CSV table of C-alpha atoms in Angstrom, one decimal:
chain,number,residue,atom,x,y,z
A,1,GLN,CA,-44.0,-44.0,28.6
A,2,VAL,CA,-43.0,-44.3,25.0
A,3,GLN,CA,-45.8,-43.8,22.6
A,4,LEU,CA,-46.0,-43.7,18.8
A,5,VAL,CA,-49.3,-42.7,17.3
A,6,GLU,CA,-49.9,-42.9,13.6
A,7,SER,CA,-52.5,-40.9,11.7
A,8,GLY,CA,-53.4,-39.8,8.2
A,9,GLY,CA,-54.6,-43.1,6.8
A,10,GLY,CA,-57.8,-43.4,4.7
A,11,VAL,CA,-59.2,-44.3,1.3
A,12,VAL,CA,-57.4,-42.8,-1.7
A,13,GLN,CA,-57.7,-43.3,-5.4
A,14,PRO,CA,-54.8,-44.9,-7.4
A,15,GLY,CA,-52.3,-42.3,-8.5
A,16,ARG,CA,-53.1,-39.9,-5.7
A,17,SER,CA,-51.0,-38.9,-2.6
A,18,LEU,CA,-51.3,-39.2,1.1
A,19,ARG,CA,-49.2,-38.2,4.0
A,20,LEU,CA,-48.9,-40.2,7.2
A,21,SER,CA,-47.8,-38.9,10.5
A,22,CYS,CA,-46.4,-40.6,13.6
A,23,ALA,CA,-46.5,-38.5,16.8
A,24,ALA,CA,-43.9,-39.6,19.3
A,25,SER,CA,-43.8,-39.0,23.0
A,26,GLY,CA,-42.0,-40.3,26.1
A,27,PHE,CA,-38.5,-40.3,24.7
A,28,ILE,CA,-35.9,-38.0,23.2
A,29,PHE,CA,-37.2,-38.0,19.6
A,30,SER,CA,-34.0,-36.7,18.1
A,31,ASN,CA,-31.9,-39.6,19.5
A,32,TYR,CA,-33.6,-42.4,17.6
A,33,ALA,CA,-33.9,-43.6,14.0
A,34,LEU,CA,-37.4,-44.4,13.0
A,35,HIS,CA,-38.9,-46.8,10.5
A,36,TRP,CA,-42.1,-47.4,8.6
A,37,VAL,CA,-43.3,-50.9,8.2
A,38,ARG,CA,-46.5,-52.0,6.5
A,39,GLN,CA,-48.7,-55.0,6.5
A,40,ALA,CA,-51.1,-55.7,3.6
A,41,PRO,CA,-54.4,-57.3,4.7
A,42,GLY,CA,-53.9,-60.9,5.8
A,43,LYS,CA,-50.2,-60.7,4.9
A,44,GLY,CA,-46.8,-60.4,6.6
A,45,LEU,CA,-44.7,-57.5,7.6
A,46,GLU,CA,-42.8,-55.5,5.0
A,47,TRP,CA,-40.2,-52.8,5.8
A,48,VAL,CA,-40.9,-49.6,3.9
A,49,ALA,CA,-38.4,-46.9,4.9
A,50,VAL,CA,-36.1,-45.6,7.6
A,51,ILE,CA,-34.8,-42.2,8.6
A,52,SER,CA,-31.8,-41.7,10.8
A,53,TYR,CA,-32.0,-39.9,14.2
A,54,ASP,CA,-31.0,-36.6,12.6
A,55,GLY,CA,-32.7,-37.0,9.3
A,56,SER,CA,-29.5,-37.1,7.3
A,57,ASN,CA,-29.9,-40.7,6.1
A,58,LYS,CA,-32.9,-42.3,4.5
A,59,TYR,CA,-33.4,-45.6,2.9
A,60,PHE,CA,-36.4,-47.1,1.1
A,61,ALA,CA,-37.7,-50.5,0.0
A,62,ASP,CA,-37.5,-51.0,-3.8
A,63,SER,CA,-41.3,-51.3,-3.9
A,64,VAL,CA,-41.7,-47.6,-2.9
A,65,LYS,CA,-38.4,-46.0,-4.0
A,66,GLY,CA,-39.1,-42.9,-6.0
A,67,ARG,CA,-42.7,-42.6,-4.8
A,68,PHE,CA,-42.4,-42.4,-1.0
A,69,THR,CA,-40.4,-39.9,1.0
A,70,VAL,CA,-39.7,-39.9,4.7
A,71,SER,CA,-39.0,-36.9,6.9
A,72,ARG,CA,-39.1,-35.9,10.6
A,73,ASP,CA,-39.8,-32.7,12.5
A,74,SER,CA,-38.0,-32.7,15.8
A,75,SER,CA,-39.7,-29.5,16.9
A,76,LYS,CA,-43.0,-31.4,16.8
A,77,ASN,CA,-41.6,-34.9,17.6
A,78,THR,CA,-43.3,-36.2,14.5
A,79,LEU,CA,-42.3,-38.6,11.7
A,80,PHE,CA,-43.9,-38.4,8.3
A,81,LEU,CA,-44.3,-40.6,5.3
A,82,GLN,CA,-45.3,-38.9,2.1
A,83,MET,CA,-46.8,-41.4,-0.3
A,84,ASN,CA,-47.2,-40.3,-3.9
A,85,SER,CA,-48.4,-42.2,-7.0
A,86,LEU,CA,-50.2,-44.7,-4.8
A,87,ARG,CA,-51.1,-48.1,-6.2
A,88,PRO,CA,-53.6,-50.7,-5.1
A,89,ASP,CA,-50.7,-52.9,-3.8
A,90,ASP,CA,-49.8,-50.1,-1.3
A,91,THR,CA,-53.0,-51.0,0.6
A,92,ALA,CA,-51.8,-51.9,4.1
A,93,VAL,CA,-51.7,-51.0,7.7
A,94,TYR,CA,-48.7,-48.7,8.1
A,95,TYR,CA,-46.8,-48.8,11.4
A,96,CYS,CA,-44.0,-46.5,12.6
A,97,ALA,CA,-41.4,-48.2,14.8
A,98,ARG,CA,-38.5,-47.1,16.9
A,99,ASP,CA,-35.0,-48.4,16.4
A,100,GLY,CA,-34.2,-49.3,20.0
A,101,TYR,CA,-30.4,-49.4,19.9
A,102,THR,CA,-30.7,-53.2,20.0
A,103,TYR,CA,-30.9,-53.7,16.3
A,104,ALA,CA,-34.7,-54.3,16.6
A,105,TYR,CA,-37.9,-52.3,16.9
A,106,ASP,CA,-38.5,-51.9,20.6
A,107,TYR,CA,-41.7,-49.8,20.2
A,108,TRP,CA,-44.4,-49.8,17.5
A,109,GLY,CA,-47.4,-47.6,16.9
A,110,GLN,CA,-50.9,-49.0,16.6
A,111,GLY,CA,-50.9,-48.5,12.8
A,112,THR,CA,-53.0,-46.6,10.3
A,113,LEU,CA,-54.8,-48.2,7.4
A,114,VAL,CA,-54.3,-47.0,3.9
A,115,THR,CA,-56.6,-48.2,1.3
A,116,VAL,CA,-55.9,-47.5,-2.4
A,117,SER,CA,-59.0,-48.1,-4.5
A,118,SER,CA,-61.0,-46.4,-7.1
B,1,GLU,CA,-31.1,-58.7,-0.1
B,2,ILE,CA,-31.3,-61.3,2.7
B,3,VAL,CA,-34.4,-63.5,2.3
B,4,LEU,CA,-35.7,-65.1,5.5
B,5,THR,CA,-37.7,-68.3,5.3
B,6,GLN,CA,-39.7,-69.4,8.3
B,7,SER,CA,-40.9,-72.9,9.0
B,8,PRO,CA,-43.4,-74.3,9.5
B,9,GLY,CA,-46.0,-72.0,8.2
B,10,THR,CA,-48.4,-73.1,10.9
B,11,LEU,CA,-47.7,-75.0,14.1
B,12,SER,CA,-50.7,-76.7,15.8
B,13,LEU,CA,-50.0,-77.3,19.5
B,14,SER,CA,-51.7,-77.6,22.8
B,15,PRO,CA,-51.2,-75.3,25.8
B,16,GLY,CA,-48.2,-76.6,27.8
B,17,GLU,CA,-46.4,-78.0,24.8
B,18,ARG,CA,-43.1,-76.8,23.4
B,19,ALA,CA,-43.0,-74.8,20.2
B,20,THR,CA,-39.9,-74.7,18.0
B,21,LEU,CA,-39.9,-72.1,15.2
B,22,SER,CA,-37.3,-71.9,12.5
B,23,CYS,CA,-35.9,-68.9,10.6
B,24,ARG,CA,-33.4,-69.6,7.8
B,25,ALA,CA,-31.5,-66.9,5.9
B,26,SER,CA,-30.4,-66.9,2.3
B,27,GLN,CA,-27.0,-65.7,3.4
B,28,SER,CA,-25.1,-65.6,6.6
B,29,PHE,CA,-25.2,-62.6,8.9
B,30,SER,CA,-24.3,-61.7,12.4
B,31,SER,CA,-26.7,-63.0,15.1
B,32,THR,CA,-26.6,-59.4,16.5
B,33,TYR,CA,-29.0,-58.5,13.8
B,34,LEU,CA,-31.7,-61.2,14.2
B,35,ALA,CA,-34.9,-60.3,16.0
B,36,TRP,CA,-38.2,-62.1,16.7
B,37,TYR,CA,-41.6,-60.5,17.1
B,38,GLN,CA,-45.0,-61.7,18.2
B,39,GLN,CA,-48.2,-60.4,16.6
B,40,LYS,CA,-51.7,-61.0,17.7
B,41,PRO,CA,-54.8,-60.2,15.6
B,42,GLY,CA,-55.5,-56.5,15.4
B,43,GLN,CA,-52.4,-55.6,17.3
B,44,ALA,CA,-49.0,-54.2,16.4
B,45,PRO,CA,-46.1,-56.6,16.6
B,46,ARG,CA,-44.2,-56.8,19.9
B,47,LEU,CA,-40.5,-57.4,20.2
B,48,LEU,CA,-39.6,-60.7,21.9
B,49,ILE,CA,-36.0,-61.4,21.1
B,50,TYR,CA,-33.1,-59.3,19.8
B,51,GLY,CA,-29.5,-60.2,19.0
B,52,ALA,CA,-30.9,-63.7,18.3
B,53,SER,CA,-31.0,-64.7,22.0
B,54,SER,CA,-31.6,-61.7,24.2
B,55,ARG,CA,-35.1,-61.3,25.6
B,56,ALA,CA,-36.7,-57.9,25.4
B,57,THR,CA,-38.0,-56.1,28.5
B,58,GLY,CA,-40.9,-57.9,30.1
B,59,ILE,CA,-40.7,-61.0,28.0
B,60,PRO,CA,-41.2,-64.2,30.0
B,61,ASP,CA,-38.3,-66.6,30.2
B,62,ARG,CA,-40.3,-69.4,28.5
B,63,PHE,CA,-39.3,-67.6,25.3
B,64,SER,CA,-35.8,-68.2,24.1
B,65,GLY,CA,-33.8,-67.6,20.9
B,66,SER,CA,-30.8,-69.3,19.5
B,67,GLY,CA,-28.8,-69.7,16.3
B,68,SER,CA,-26.1,-68.2,14.2
B,69,GLY,CA,-25.1,-67.8,10.6
B,70,THR,CA,-28.1,-68.7,8.5
B,71,ASP,CA,-30.2,-70.8,11.0
B,72,PHE,CA,-32.1,-69.3,13.9
B,73,THR,CA,-34.7,-70.7,16.3
B,74,LEU,CA,-37.3,-69.3,18.6
B,75,THR,CA,-38.4,-71.7,21.3
B,76,ILE,CA,-41.4,-71.4,23.6
B,77,SER,CA,-40.8,-73.9,26.3
B,78,ARG,CA,-44.4,-74.3,27.5
B,79,LEU,CA,-47.2,-72.6,25.6
B,80,GLU,CA,-49.5,-70.4,27.5
B,81,PRO,CA,-52.9,-69.5,26.1
B,82,GLU,CA,-51.7,-66.0,25.3
B,83,ASP,CA,-48.8,-67.3,23.2
B,84,PHE,CA,-51.0,-68.4,20.3
B,85,ALA,CA,-50.1,-65.8,17.7
B,86,VAL,CA,-48.0,-65.2,14.6
B,87,TYR,CA,-44.3,-64.9,15.0
B,88,TYR,CA,-41.9,-63.1,12.6
B,89,CYS,CA,-38.1,-63.1,12.4
B,90,GLN,CA,-36.3,-60.1,11.1
B,91,GLN,CA,-32.8,-59.3,10.0
B,92,TYR,CA,-31.7,-55.8,11.0
B,93,GLY,CA,-28.3,-55.7,9.3
B,94,GLY,CA,-29.2,-52.9,6.9
B,95,SER,CA,-31.2,-51.9,3.9
B,96,PRO,CA,-33.4,-53.6,3.1
B,97,TRP,CA,-34.4,-54.7,6.5
B,98,THR,CA,-36.4,-58.0,5.9
B,99,PHE,CA,-38.9,-60.1,7.6
B,100,GLY,CA,-39.7,-63.8,7.4
B,101,GLN,CA,-43.2,-64.6,6.2
B,102,GLY,CA,-44.3,-65.6,9.7
B,103,THR,CA,-45.2,-68.8,11.6
B,104,LYS,CA,-48.7,-69.0,13.0
B,105,VAL,CA,-48.9,-70.9,16.3
B,106,GLU,CA,-52.5,-72.1,16.7
B,107,ILE,CA,-54.3,-74.1,19.3
B,108,LYS,CA,-54.6,-77.8,18.4
């Protein structure tokens, strides 16, 4: 069955960096675009970034552009989100989600919490 | 950027009642790119509807979606206890992918 499992969250000071991972299984990883979506505590969903199935195209929300990068390793079936210059308003649960060919996210991970605080 | 506005913010209903949730867009886009998700506390969102009206795998037929252009609707024909949750619409037409702010369906 399709599984997406995020890891790498934690507490980090403002201005520092963190790398999130999303381990995928149960499907052909290299066939699907993957997104990062976050949710601040008690708030709604916010799209963060997307990487195409082959890694050739990447897009970012304005709120993270220039600070976050996204990559994927097909040999490890893993998606990454490198977060630099973290700010308190980056505090959120970060989800990875699969683009299911239906113009929607058909599978989501369970999320990993990132807390940016001094 | 397409802004999605959901209404109402909170819907207080009893089990067995009908729920009608609205999602209005700041500009028109193809209904192909409109999705609805359900989220329960402490859980990841779950896809309910894609392409404005197609149910995702395993979604009961009491959930239905409709609409086009700038106005979209999610209807739950008869609320079951497990349907009380927050619902989000999303436009999937391209960067930035955007979500509505959510509608909470709570037990009256």
